PDB file of C-alpha atoms and ligand atoms in Angstrom:
ATOM      1  CA  MET O 261     -97.978  25.246  28.194  1.00 94.00           C
ATOM      2  CA  PRO O 262    -100.065  27.121  31.005  1.00 98.00           C
ATOM      3  CA  ARG O 263    -103.033  24.500  32.571  1.00 98.00           C
ATOM      4  CA  LYS O 264    -106.852  25.313  30.874  1.00 98.00           C
ATOM      5  CA  ILE O 265    -108.992  25.748  33.980  1.00 99.00           C
ATOM      6  CA  ILE O 266    -112.589  26.705  34.467  1.00 99.00           C
ATOM      7  CA  ILE O 267    -113.559  28.224  37.645  1.00 99.00           C
ATOM      8  CA  ASP O 268    -117.024  27.957  38.735  1.00 99.00           C
ATOM      9  CA  THR O 269    -117.909  29.772  42.283  1.00 98.00           C
ATOM     10  CA  ASP O 270    -120.228  31.835  44.225  1.00 98.00           C
ATOM     11  CA  PRO O 271    -118.155  35.073  45.370  1.00 98.00           C
ATOM     12  CA  GLY O 272    -117.807  35.609  48.006  1.00 97.00           C
ATOM     13  CA  GLN O 273    -115.057  37.368  49.548  1.00 97.00           C
ATOM     14  CA  ASP O 274    -112.415  34.031  49.220  1.00 98.00           C
ATOM     15  CA  ASP O 275    -113.908  32.934  46.270  1.00 98.00           C
ATOM     16  CA  ALA O 276    -112.627  36.431  45.116  1.00 98.00           C
ATOM     17  CA  VAL O 277    -109.238  36.329  46.371  1.00 98.00           C
ATOM     18  CA  ALA O 278    -108.696  32.949  44.557  1.00 98.00           C
ATOM     19  CA  ILE O 279    -110.802  34.628  41.398  1.00 98.00           C
ATOM     20  CA  LEU O 280    -107.877  36.946  41.422  1.00 98.00           C
ATOM     21  CA  LEU O 281    -104.730  34.954  42.452  1.00 98.00           C
ATOM     22  CA  ALA O 282    -105.587  32.730  39.335  1.00 98.00           C
ATOM     23  CA  LEU O 283    -105.990  35.466  36.958  1.00 98.00           C
ATOM     24  CA  ALA O 284    -102.665  36.839  37.973  1.00 98.00           C
ATOM     25  CA  SER O 285    -101.124  33.600  37.288  1.00 98.00           C
ATOM     26  CA  PRO O 286    -101.516  33.080  33.345  1.00 98.00           C
ATOM     27  CA  GLU O 287     -97.848  31.224  32.849  1.00 98.00           C
ATOM     28  CA  GLU O 288     -99.420  28.371  35.071  1.00 98.00           C
ATOM     29  CA  LEU O 289    -103.282  28.938  34.479  1.00 98.00           C
ATOM     30  CA  GLU O 290    -105.246  29.586  31.264  1.00 98.00           C
ATOM     31  CA  VAL O 291    -108.552  30.191  32.547  1.00 98.00           C
ATOM     32  CA  LEU O 292    -111.099  29.295  30.271  1.00 98.00           C
ATOM     33  CA  GLY O 293    -114.359  30.780  31.793  1.00 98.00           C
ATOM     34  CA  ILE O 294    -115.842  31.671  34.800  1.00 99.00           C
ATOM     35  CA  VAL O 295    -119.259  30.576  36.171  1.00 99.00           C
ATOM     36  CA  ALA O 296    -121.420  32.378  38.800  1.00 99.00           C
ATOM     37  CA  VAL O 297    -123.732  29.754  41.167  1.00 99.00           C
ATOM     38  CA  ALA O 298    -125.874  30.341  43.786  1.00 98.00           C
ATOM     39  CA  GLY O 299    -124.491  29.779  47.481  1.00 98.00           C
ATOM     40  CA  ASN O 300    -123.245  32.338  49.629  1.00 98.00           C
ATOM     41  CA  VAL O 301    -125.567  34.708  48.020  1.00 98.00           C
ATOM     42  CA  PRO O 302    -128.020  34.167  45.450  1.00 98.00           C
ATOM     43  CA  LEU O 303    -126.995  34.282  41.499  1.00 98.00           C
ATOM     44  CA  PRO O 304    -128.175  37.815  40.653  1.00 98.00           C
ATOM     45  CA  ARG O 305    -125.094  38.821  43.188  1.00 98.00           C
ATOM     46  CA  THR O 306    -123.057  36.149  42.668  1.00 98.00           C
ATOM     47  CA  SER O 307    -122.822  36.982  38.942  1.00 98.00           C
ATOM     48  CA  LEU O 308    -122.681  40.424  39.694  1.00 98.00           C
ATOM     49  CA  ASN O 309    -119.829  39.785  41.951  1.00 98.00           C
ATOM     50  CA  VAL O 310    -117.989  37.571  39.300  1.00 98.00           C
ATOM     51  CA  ARG O 311    -117.910  40.852  37.308  1.00 98.00           C
ATOM     52  CA  ARG O 312    -117.079  42.854  39.566  1.00 98.00           C
ATOM     53  CA  ILE O 313    -113.884  40.986  40.197  1.00 98.00           C
ATOM     54  CA  VAL O 314    -113.015  40.364  37.043  1.00 98.00           C
ATOM     55  CA  GLU O 315    -112.997  44.045  36.160  1.00 98.00           C
ATOM     56  CA  LEU O 316    -110.951  44.995  39.182  1.00 97.00           C
ATOM     57  CA  SER O 317    -108.128  42.721  37.513  1.00 98.00           C
ATOM     58  CA  GLY O 318    -108.680  44.027  34.335  1.00 97.00           C
ATOM     59  CA  ARG O 319    -108.873  41.062  32.221  1.00 95.00           C
ATOM     60  CA  THR O 320    -111.285  41.311  29.813  1.00 92.00           C
ATOM     61  CA  ASP O 321    -110.507  38.282  27.765  1.00 95.00           C
ATOM     62  CA  VAL O 322    -111.737  35.636  30.088  1.00 98.00           C
ATOM     63  CA  PRO O 323    -115.581  34.998  29.507  1.00 98.00           C
ATOM     64  CA  MET O 324    -118.060  34.725  32.320  1.00 98.00           C
ATOM     65  CA  TYR O 325    -121.307  33.129  32.356  1.00 99.00           C
ATOM     66  CA  ALA O 326    -124.370  32.792  35.002  1.00 98.00           C
ATOM     67  CA  GLY O 327    -125.320  28.901  35.901  1.00 98.00           C
ATOM     68  CA  CYS O 328    -127.725  27.364  37.721  1.00 98.00           C
ATOM     69  CA  PRO O 329    -130.095  29.899  40.202  1.00 98.00           C
ATOM     70  CA  ARG O 330    -130.731  26.939  42.704  1.00 98.00           C
ATOM     71  CA  PRO O 331    -129.678  23.640  43.799  1.00 98.00           C
ATOM     72  CA  MET O 332    -130.916  20.153  42.288  1.00 98.00           C
ATOM     73  CA  LEU O 333    -133.212  19.680  44.946  1.00 98.00           C
ATOM     74  CA  ARG O 334    -133.592  21.836  47.649  1.00 97.00           C
ATOM     75  CA  PRO O 335    -134.395  25.268  48.423  1.00 98.00           C
ATOM     76  CA  LEU O 336    -131.188  27.660  48.065  1.00 98.00           C
ATOM     77  CA  VAL O 337    -129.434  27.938  51.819  1.00 98.00           C
ATOM     78  CA  THR O 338    -127.225  31.382  51.403  1.00 98.00           C
ATOM     79  CA  ALA O 339    -124.606  32.924  53.679  1.00 97.00           C
ATOM     80  CA  GLU O 340    -125.359  36.679  54.134  1.00 96.00           C
ATOM     81  CA  HIS O 341    -124.390  36.136  57.939  1.00 94.00           C
ATOM     82  CA  VAL O 342    -120.660  35.567  56.756  1.00 93.00           C
ATOM     83  CA  HIS O 343    -120.079  37.037  53.263  1.00 95.00           C
ATOM     84  CA  GLY O 344    -122.877  40.280  53.620  1.00 96.00           C
ATOM     85  CA  PRO O 345    -125.635  40.963  52.062  1.00 96.00           C
ATOM     86  CA  THR O 346    -124.003  41.875  48.950  1.00 97.00           C
ATOM     87  CA  GLY O 347    -122.038  38.601  49.157  1.00 97.00           C
ATOM     88  CA  LEU O 348    -118.626  40.759  48.735  1.00 97.00           C
ATOM     89  CA  ASP O 349    -119.216  43.560  51.345  1.00 97.00           C
ATOM     90  CA  GLY O 350    -115.956  45.262  52.350  1.00 97.00           C
ATOM     91  CA  PRO O 351    -114.672  47.479  49.420  1.00 96.00           C
ATOM     92  CA  HIS O 352    -116.277  50.066  46.864  1.00 94.00           C
ATOM     93  CA  PHE O 353    -116.559  48.420  43.700  1.00 95.00           C
ATOM     94  CA  PRO O 354    -117.736  50.543  40.956  1.00 93.00           C
ATOM     95  CA  TYR O 355    -120.723  49.207  39.207  1.00 95.00           C
ATOM     96  CA  PRO O 356    -119.182  46.610  36.563  1.00 97.00           C
ATOM     97  CA  GLN O 357    -118.717  48.007  33.016  1.00 97.00           C
ATOM     98  CA  ASN O 358    -118.345  44.192  31.537  1.00 98.00           C
ATOM     99  CA  ALA O 359    -121.197  41.746  30.416  1.00 98.00           C
ATOM    100  CA  LEU O 360    -122.023  38.050  31.020  1.00 98.00           C
ATOM    101  CA  GLN O 361    -122.272  35.744  27.993  1.00 98.00           C
ATOM    102  CA  ASP O 362    -125.912  35.090  27.032  1.00 98.00           C
ATOM    103  CA  GLN O 363    -125.258  31.388  26.548  1.00 98.00           C
ATOM    104  CA  HIS O 364    -126.201  29.201  30.257  1.00 98.00           C
ATOM    105  CA  GLY O 365    -123.092  28.204  32.477  1.00 98.00           C
ATOM    106  CA  VAL O 366    -123.752  24.948  32.629  1.00 99.00           C
ATOM    107  CA  ASP O 367    -123.826  24.780  28.707  1.00 99.00           C
ATOM    108  CA  PHE O 368    -120.217  26.403  28.698  1.00 99.00           C
ATOM    109  CA  ILE O 369    -119.090  23.668  30.974  1.00 99.00           C
ATOM    110  CA  VAL O 370    -120.634  20.800  28.586  1.00 99.00           C
ATOM    111  CA  GLU O 371    -119.469  22.694  25.316  1.00 98.00           C
ATOM    112  CA  THR O 372    -115.960  23.549  26.262  1.00 98.00           C
ATOM    113  CA  LEU O 373    -115.372  19.953  28.172  1.00 98.00           C
ATOM    114  CA  MET O 374    -116.835  18.185  24.905  1.00 98.00           C
ATOM    115  CA  ALA O 375    -114.641  19.999  22.346  1.00 98.00           C
ATOM    116  CA  ALA O 376    -111.569  19.443  24.889  1.00 98.00           C
ATOM    117  CA  GLU O 377    -108.954  17.321  24.128  1.00 98.00           C
ATOM    118  CA  PRO O 378    -108.762  13.900  26.609  1.00 98.00           C
ATOM    119  CA  SER O 379    -108.155  14.708  30.458  1.00 98.00           C
ATOM    120  CA  SER O 380    -107.167  18.309  29.315  1.00 98.00           C
ATOM    121  CA  VAL O 381    -109.407  20.899  31.174  1.00 99.00           C
ATOM    122  CA  THR O 382    -109.462  20.881  35.373  1.00 99.00           C
ATOM    123  CA  LEU O 383    -112.352  22.144  36.670  1.00 99.00           C
ATOM    124  CA  CYS O 384    -111.636  24.553  39.795  1.00 99.00           C
ATOM    125  CA  VAL O 385    -115.415  24.521  42.257  1.00 99.00           C
ATOM    126  CA  LEU O 386    -115.359  27.110  44.738  1.00 98.00           C
ATOM    127  CA  GLY O 387    -119.257  26.699  45.657  1.00 98.00           C
ATOM    128  CA  PRO O 388    -121.597  24.442  45.875  1.00 98.00           C
ATOM    129  CA  MET O 389    -121.705  21.806  42.852  1.00 99.00           C
ATOM    130  CA  THR O 390    -124.836  22.150  41.225  1.00 99.00           C
ATOM    131  CA  ASN O 391    -123.201  23.973  37.852  1.00 99.00           C
ATOM    132  CA  VAL O 392    -120.855  20.404  37.706  1.00 99.00           C
ATOM    133  CA  ALA O 393    -123.120  18.157  38.389  1.00 98.00           C
ATOM    134  CA  MET O 394    -125.864  19.361  36.180  1.00 98.00           C
ATOM    135  CA  ALA O 395    -123.287  19.308  33.671  1.00 98.00           C
ATOM    136  CA  LEU O 396    -122.709  16.004  34.255  1.00 98.00           C
ATOM    137  CA  VAL O 397    -126.273  14.751  33.882  1.00 98.00           C
ATOM    138  CA  LYS O 398    -126.794  17.018  31.156  1.00 98.00           C
ATOM    139  CA  GLU O 399    -123.898  15.587  29.397  1.00 98.00           C
ATOM    140  CA  PRO O 400    -122.054  12.638  31.034  1.00 98.00           C
ATOM    141  CA  GLY O 401    -119.396  12.209  28.354  1.00 98.00           C
ATOM    142  CA  ILE O 402    -117.932  15.183  29.433  1.00 98.00           C
ATOM    143  CA  VAL O 403    -115.791  13.555  32.187  1.00 98.00           C
ATOM    144  CA  ARG O 404    -113.257  12.478  29.224  1.00 98.00           C
ATOM    145  CA  GLY O 405    -112.463  16.508  29.089  1.00 98.00           C
ATOM    146  CA  ILE O 406    -111.914  16.912  32.898  1.00 98.00           C
ATOM    147  CA  GLU O 407    -108.010  16.352  33.795  1.00 98.00           C
ATOM    148  CA  ARG O 408    -109.389  16.745  37.561  1.00 98.00           C
ATOM    149  CA  ILE O 409    -111.678  18.294  39.961  1.00 99.00           C
ATOM    150  CA  VAL O 410    -110.094  20.350  42.744  1.00 99.00           C
ATOM    151  CA  ALA O 411    -112.700  21.785  45.097  1.00 99.00           C
ATOM    152  CA  MET O 412    -113.584  23.863  48.139  1.00 98.00           C
ATOM    153  CA  GLY O 413    -115.497  21.498  49.985  1.00 98.00           C
ATOM    154  CA  GLY O 414    -116.230  18.981  53.071  1.00 98.00           C
ATOM    155  CA  ALA O 415    -114.546  17.978  56.240  1.00 97.00           C
ATOM    156  CA  TYR O 416    -113.687  15.527  58.747  1.00 95.00           C
ATOM    157  CA  PHE O 417    -111.772  16.651  61.593  1.00 94.00           C
ATOM    158  CA  GLU O 418    -113.684  20.487  61.906  1.00 93.00           C
ATOM    159  CA  VAL O 419    -116.626  18.635  61.086  1.00 91.00           C
ATOM    160  CA  GLY O 420    -119.132  21.898  59.968  1.00 95.00           C
ATOM    161  CA  ASN O 421    -119.109  24.925  59.784  1.00 95.00           C
ATOM    162  CA  ILE O 422    -122.945  25.453  58.223  1.00 97.00           C
ATOM    163  CA  THR O 423    -124.512  22.455  60.744  1.00 97.00           C
ATOM    164  CA  PRO O 424    -122.452  20.640  62.904  1.00 96.00           C
ATOM    165  CA  SER O 425    -121.655  18.002  60.602  1.00 97.00           C
ATOM    166  CA  ALA O 426    -121.781  19.803  57.406  1.00 98.00           C
ATOM    167  CA  GLU O 427    -119.617  22.038  55.455  1.00 98.00           C
ATOM    168  CA  PHE O 428    -121.323  25.279  53.594  1.00 98.00           C
ATOM    169  CA  ASN O 429    -120.211  24.375  50.333  1.00 98.00           C
ATOM    170  CA  ILE O 430    -121.751  20.292  50.461  1.00 98.00           C
ATOM    171  CA  TYR O 431    -124.914  21.089  52.520  1.00 98.00           C
ATOM    172  CA  VAL O 432    -126.122  23.600  50.379  1.00 98.00           C
ATOM    173  CA  ASP O 433    -126.271  20.613  47.728  1.00 98.00           C
ATOM    174  CA  PRO O 434    -125.559  17.652  48.841  1.00 98.00           C
ATOM    175  CA  GLU O 435    -127.011  15.877  45.934  1.00 98.00           C
ATOM    176  CA  ALA O 436    -124.393  17.532  43.467  1.00 98.00           C
ATOM    177  CA  ALA O 437    -121.806  17.016  45.565  1.00 98.00           C
ATOM    178  CA  ALA O 438    -122.585  13.578  45.580  1.00 98.00           C
ATOM    179  CA  THR O 439    -123.325  13.109  41.978  1.00 98.00           C
ATOM    180  CA  VAL O 440    -119.560  15.095  41.833  1.00 98.00           C
ATOM    181  CA  MET O 441    -117.844  12.577  44.134  1.00 98.00           C
ATOM    182  CA  ALA O 442    -119.212   9.394  41.931  1.00 98.00           C
ATOM    183  CA  CYS O 443    -118.453  10.881  38.599  1.00 98.00           C
ATOM    184  CA  GLY O 444    -114.996   8.740  38.543  1.00 98.00           C
ATOM    185  CA  VAL O 445    -112.832  11.488  37.236  1.00 98.00           C
ATOM    186  CA  PRO O 446    -109.607  12.546  39.624  1.00 98.00           C
ATOM    187  CA  ILE O 447    -110.710  14.723  42.673  1.00 98.00           C
ATOM    188  CA  VAL O 448    -109.018  16.852  44.784  1.00 98.00           C
ATOM    189  CA  LEU O 449    -111.067  18.481  48.197  1.00 98.00           C
ATOM    190  CA  ALA O 450    -109.666  21.096  49.995  1.00 98.00           C
ATOM    191  CA  PRO O 451    -112.118  20.771  53.424  1.00 98.00           C
ATOM    192  CA  LEU O 452    -111.862  22.909  55.990  1.00 98.00           C
ATOM    193  CA  ASP O 453    -109.437  20.446  58.204  1.00 97.00           C
ATOM    194  CA  LEU O 454    -106.882  22.559  55.242  1.00 98.00           C
ATOM    195  CA  THR O 455    -108.582  25.652  54.645  1.00 97.00           C
ATOM    196  CA  HIS O 456    -108.823  26.521  58.425  1.00 96.00           C
ATOM    197  CA  GLN O 457    -104.721  26.765  58.851  1.00 95.00           C
ATOM    198  CA  VAL O 458    -105.018  29.771  56.695  1.00 96.00           C
ATOM    199  CA  LEU O 459    -105.545  32.409  58.224  1.00 95.00           C
ATOM    200  CA  VAL O 460    -104.863  36.206  57.458  1.00 96.00           C
ATOM    201  CA  THR O 461    -103.235  37.266  60.578  1.00 95.00           C
ATOM    202  CA  PRO O 462    -102.805  40.896  61.178  1.00 95.00           C
ATOM    203  CA  PRO O 463     -98.636  40.731  60.170  1.00 96.00           C
ATOM    204  CA  ARG O 464    -100.252  38.746  56.744  1.00 97.00           C
ATOM    205  CA  MET O 465    -103.261  41.185  56.609  1.00 96.00           C
ATOM    206  CA  GLU O 466    -100.295  43.859  56.652  1.00 97.00           C
ATOM    207  CA  ALA O 467     -98.051  42.265  54.299  1.00 98.00           C
ATOM    208  CA  ILE O 468    -101.581  42.413  51.675  1.00 97.00           C
ATOM    209  CA  ARG O 469    -101.816  45.964  52.323  1.00 97.00           C
ATOM    210  CA  ALA O 470     -98.535  47.110  51.945  1.00 97.00           C
ATOM    211  CA  LEU O 471     -98.654  46.019  47.975  1.00 98.00           C
ATOM    212  CA  GLY O 472    -100.936  49.137  47.551  1.00 96.00           C
ATOM    213  CA  ASN O 473    -102.357  48.528  43.972  1.00 97.00           C
ATOM    214  CA  PRO O 474    -106.322  48.494  43.791  1.00 97.00           C
ATOM    215  CA  ALA O 475    -106.533  44.517  43.887  1.00 98.00           C
ATOM    216  CA  ALA O 476    -104.330  43.933  46.527  1.00 98.00           C
ATOM    217  CA  HIS O 477    -106.118  46.968  48.831  1.00 97.00           C
ATOM    218  CA  ALA O 478    -109.888  45.279  47.527  1.00 98.00           C
ATOM    219  CA  VAL O 479    -108.598  41.527  49.230  1.00 98.00           C
ATOM    220  CA  GLY O 480    -107.788  43.633  52.158  1.00 97.00           C
ATOM    221  CA  GLU O 481    -111.259  45.166  52.521  1.00 97.00           C
ATOM    222  CA  MET O 482    -113.020  42.253  51.809  1.00 97.00           C
ATOM    223  CA  VAL O 483    -111.149  40.215  54.284  1.00 96.00           C
ATOM    224  CA  ALA O 484    -111.485  42.666  57.035  1.00 94.00           C
ATOM    225  CA  PHE O 485    -115.086  42.538  56.386  1.00 95.00           C
ATOM    226  CA  SER O 486    -115.331  38.537  56.264  1.00 90.00           C
ATOM    227  CA  GLU O 487    -112.879  38.359  59.555  1.00 88.00           C
ATOM    228  CA  ARG O 488    -115.436  40.103  61.994  1.00 84.00           C
ATOM    229  CA  PHE O 489    -117.588  36.662  61.407  1.00 84.00           C
ATOM    230  CA  ASP O 490    -114.783  34.546  62.321  1.00 81.00           C
ATOM    231  CA  ARG O 491    -112.965  36.439  65.343  1.00 83.00           C
ATOM    232  CA  GLU O 492    -116.738  36.479  66.861  1.00 83.00           C
ATOM    233  CA  LYS O 493    -117.401  32.567  65.976  1.00 84.00           C
ATOM    234  CA  TYR O 494    -114.150  31.082  66.806  1.00 85.00           C
ATOM    235  CA  GLY O 495    -111.637  33.309  68.325  1.00 86.00           C
ATOM    236  CA  TRP O 496    -109.306  33.512  65.554  1.00 84.00           C
ATOM    237  CA  ASP O 497    -106.935  35.996  64.619  1.00 87.00           C
ATOM    238  CA  GLY O 498    -108.290  36.560  61.161  1.00 90.00           C
ATOM    239  CA  ALA O 499    -110.565  35.047  58.103  1.00 91.00           C
ATOM    240  CA  PRO O 500    -109.310  31.693  56.604  1.00 95.00           C
ATOM    241  CA  LEU O 501    -108.536  31.829  52.868  1.00 97.00           C
ATOM    242  CA  HIS O 502    -111.106  28.454  52.072  1.00 98.00           C
ATOM    243  CA  ASP O 503    -111.581  29.005  47.805  1.00 98.00           C
ATOM    244  CA  PRO O 504    -107.700  30.227  47.134  1.00 98.00           C
ATOM    245  CA  CYS O 505    -106.526  27.026  48.617  1.00 98.00           C
ATOM    246  CA  VAL O 506    -107.754  25.648  45.351  1.00 98.00           C
ATOM    247  CA  ILE O 507    -106.083  27.821  43.222  1.00 99.00           C
ATOM    248  CA  ALA O 508    -102.829  27.454  45.512  1.00 98.00           C
ATOM    249  CA  TYR O 509    -103.023  23.522  45.065  1.00 98.00           C
ATOM    250  CA  LEU O 510    -102.784  24.224  41.090  1.00 98.00           C
ATOM    251  CA  LEU O 511     -99.911  26.893  41.379  1.00 98.00           C
ATOM    252  CA  LYS O 512     -97.871  24.993  44.346  1.00 98.00           C
ATOM    253  CA  PRO O 513     -98.381  21.744  44.801  1.00 98.00           C
ATOM    254  CA  GLU O 514     -95.751  20.660  47.263  1.00 98.00           C
ATOM    255  CA  LEU O 515     -97.166  23.262  49.483  1.00 98.00           C
ATOM    256  CA  PHE O 516    -100.051  20.746  50.434  1.00 98.00           C
ATOM    257  CA  SER O 517    -100.683  16.993  51.699  1.00 98.00           C
ATOM    258  CA  GLY O 518    -103.160  14.881  52.158  1.00 98.00           C
ATOM    259  CA  ARG O 519    -104.648  11.285  51.663  1.00 98.00           C
ATOM    260  CA  GLU O 520    -106.235   9.457  48.870  1.00 98.00           C
ATOM    261  CA  ILE O 521    -109.769   8.332  50.508  1.00 98.00           C
ATOM    262  CA  ASN O 522    -112.936   7.561  50.023  1.00 98.00           C
ATOM    263  CA  VAL O 523    -115.686  10.365  50.538  1.00 98.00           C
ATOM    264  CA  GLU O 524    -118.786   9.682  50.755  1.00 98.00           C
ATOM    265  CA  ILE O 525    -121.750  12.373  50.827  1.00 98.00           C
ATOM    266  CA  GLU O 526    -124.641  12.128  53.261  1.00 98.00           C
ATOM    267  CA  THR O 527    -128.010  13.586  51.502  1.00 98.00           C
ATOM    268  CA  MET O 528    -130.510  11.415  53.253  1.00 97.00           C
ATOM    269  CA  SER O 529    -130.490  12.499  57.100  1.00 97.00           C
ATOM    270  CA  PRO O 530    -132.204  15.305  58.244  1.00 95.00           C
ATOM    271  CA  LEU O 531    -129.360  15.757  61.250  1.00 97.00           C
ATOM    272  CA  THR O 532    -126.507  15.170  59.217  1.00 98.00           C
ATOM    273  CA  ARG O 533    -126.792  16.527  55.410  1.00 98.00           C
ATOM    274  CA  GLY O 534    -124.253  17.181  53.269  1.00 98.00           C
ATOM    275  CA  MET O 535    -121.792  15.365  55.826  1.00 98.00           C
ATOM    276  CA  SER O 536    -118.976  14.403  54.085  1.00 98.00           C
ATOM    277  CA  VAL O 537    -117.816  10.817  55.116  1.00 98.00           C
ATOM    278  CA  ALA O 538    -114.139  10.841  54.916  1.00 98.00           C
ATOM    279  CA  ASP O 539    -112.838   7.667  55.378  1.00 98.00           C
ATOM    280  CA  TRP O 540    -109.402   9.328  56.643  1.00 97.00           C
ATOM    281  CA  TRP O 541    -108.228   6.123  58.711  1.00 96.00           C
ATOM    282  CA  ARG O 542    -108.919   3.975  55.569  1.00 96.00           C
ATOM    283  CA  VAL O 543    -111.418   1.472  58.175  1.00 98.00           C
ATOM    284  CA  THR O 544    -113.528   0.611  54.739  1.00 98.00           C
ATOM    285  CA  GLU O 545    -113.039  -1.322  51.495  1.00 97.00           C
ATOM    286  CA  ARG O 546    -114.625   2.001  49.940  1.00 98.00           C
ATOM    287  CA  LYS O 547    -112.394   2.936  46.744  1.00 98.00           C
ATOM    288  CA  PRO O 548    -110.737   6.066  47.218  1.00 98.00           C
ATOM    289  CA  ASN O 549    -112.072   8.595  45.076  1.00 98.00           C
ATOM    290  CA  ALA O 550    -110.509  12.037  46.328  1.00 98.00           C
ATOM    291  CA  LEU O 551    -107.552  13.124  47.429  1.00 98.00           C
ATOM    292  CA  PHE O 552    -108.456  14.971  50.452  1.00 98.00           C
ATOM    293  CA  LEU O 553    -105.943  17.792  51.987  1.00 98.00           C
ATOM    294  CA  ARG O 554    -105.100  17.742  55.278  1.00 97.00           C
ATOM    295  CA  ASP O 555    -102.231  20.383  55.703  1.00 98.00           C
ATOM    296  CA  VAL O 556    -100.548  23.271  54.126  1.00 98.00           C
ATOM    297  CA  ASP O 557     -97.414  25.634  54.858  1.00 98.00           C
ATOM    298  CA  GLY O 558     -99.612  28.560  55.411  1.00 97.00           C
ATOM    299  CA  ASP O 559     -96.456  30.861  55.228  1.00 97.00           C
ATOM    300  CA  GLY O 560     -95.764  29.475  51.561  1.00 98.00           C
ATOM    301  CA  PHE O 561     -99.348  30.056  50.679  1.00 98.00           C
ATOM    302  CA  PHE O 562     -99.174  33.325  51.754  1.00 98.00           C
ATOM    303  CA  ALA O 563     -95.801  33.976  50.113  1.00 98.00           C
ATOM    304  CA  LEU O 564     -97.145  32.828  47.123  1.00 98.00           C
ATOM    305  CA  LEU O 565    -100.226  35.329  47.467  1.00 98.00           C
ATOM    306  CA  CYS O 566     -98.515  38.232  48.246  1.00 98.00           C
ATOM    307  CA  GLU O 567     -96.423  37.568  44.837  1.00 98.00           C
ATOM    308  CA  ARG O 568     -99.232  36.812  42.739  1.00 98.00           C
ATOM    309  CA  LEU O 569    -101.389  40.153  44.288  1.00 98.00           C
ATOM    310  CA  GLY O 570     -98.330  42.382  43.951  1.00 98.00           C
ATOM    311  CA  ARG O 571     -98.336  41.658  39.685  1.00 98.00           C
ATOM    312  CA  TYR O 572    -101.548  44.043  39.814  1.00 98.00           C
ATOM    313  CA  PRO O 573    -101.020  47.234  38.838  1.00 97.00           C
ATOM    314  CA  LEU O 574    -100.183  50.444  41.128  1.00 95.00           C
ATOM    315  CA  PRO O 575    -102.940  53.265  40.533  1.00 88.00           C
ATOM    316  CA  GLY O 576    -102.419  56.040  38.242  1.00 75.00           C
TER     317      GLY O 576
HETATM  318  C1  BDR A1021    -116.961  27.814  51.594  1.00 88.79           C
HETATM  319  O1  BDR A1021    -118.155  28.592  51.909  1.00 88.79           O
HETATM  320  C2  BDR A1021    -118.077  29.773  51.479  1.00 88.79           C
HETATM  321  O2  BDR A1021    -118.825  31.008  52.414  1.00 88.79           O
HETATM  322  C3  BDR A1021    -117.039  29.857  51.331  1.00 88.79           C
HETATM  323  O3  BDR A1021    -116.885  30.766  49.975  1.00 88.79           O
HETATM  324  C4  BDR A1021    -116.567  28.747  50.917  1.00 88.79           C
HETATM  325  O4  BDR A1021    -116.605  27.917  49.343  1.00 88.79           O
HETATM  326  C5  BDR A1021    -116.585  27.454  52.855  1.00 88.79           C
HETATM  327  O5  BDR A1021    -117.042  26.954  53.885  1.00 88.79           O
HETATM  328 CA1   CA A1022    -116.935  29.897  47.506  1.00 88.79          CA
END
């Protein structure tokens, strides 16, 4: 039986690759719905981008929703400097013919989890945690339906990418992240420490492009756009695929390793807002609340990604 998942996302090129990876894996993952949140770009863009990616995938059966247009307490911070003004700069996407559901994304999450068997739905969170936190505030009883939350967010050894001390997804809505981290369900975090190990190097890019189908072509174009930022900023040999780590973890957990530790979110300090304070060395008595992933088999990850992207049909 495939694992039931909800994807909560702010596409973003790496979100798009994560969605394509999930939608190419129906034996393992049943995608109950995809919910957009404001993050990399504002909500009208992220929800349009969800529609673009789902249309590219050829899947007409996956419902899509728009969630929250801004963080719980703060004005929205976006990342067009990384992802471009559309959030999905790179390929040309035709205007999608599909449509969002009318229901609000937070209500979809609440309704789905309240109707679910106990511990049966996995939440995959690829952007700021606003929608999930709002769902927890609206109906705390949803925790019963959650199997676990797997989220891209935070950093410890790599510290920050949007400020010296904070990773983007947590920084944008630290109150939401703090709400989620305290909710008591099992949580897996894919922090920058992990995602900075999966770089699309030139040979990996070639392998993706060689697949020859429209989905893989779009992935190549998206990564080619987003990598210029990482090359200039970090001097790296390619772009990191942050969000696909969440989906790859569900498909092949044996590629990953980490530690069960306590992770708290800084919400008060203007200097370190959104810092994920990870007790990696277990120097406090604070109870572990997350599996904090630290290492990944990068070649295994790319072999999985190429195999799954290769499932999309060739043109014509
Ligand atoms: C995270 O921020 C976004 O820019 C990416 O999509 C990813 O989810 C990395 O910090
Ligand atoms: Ca994202």
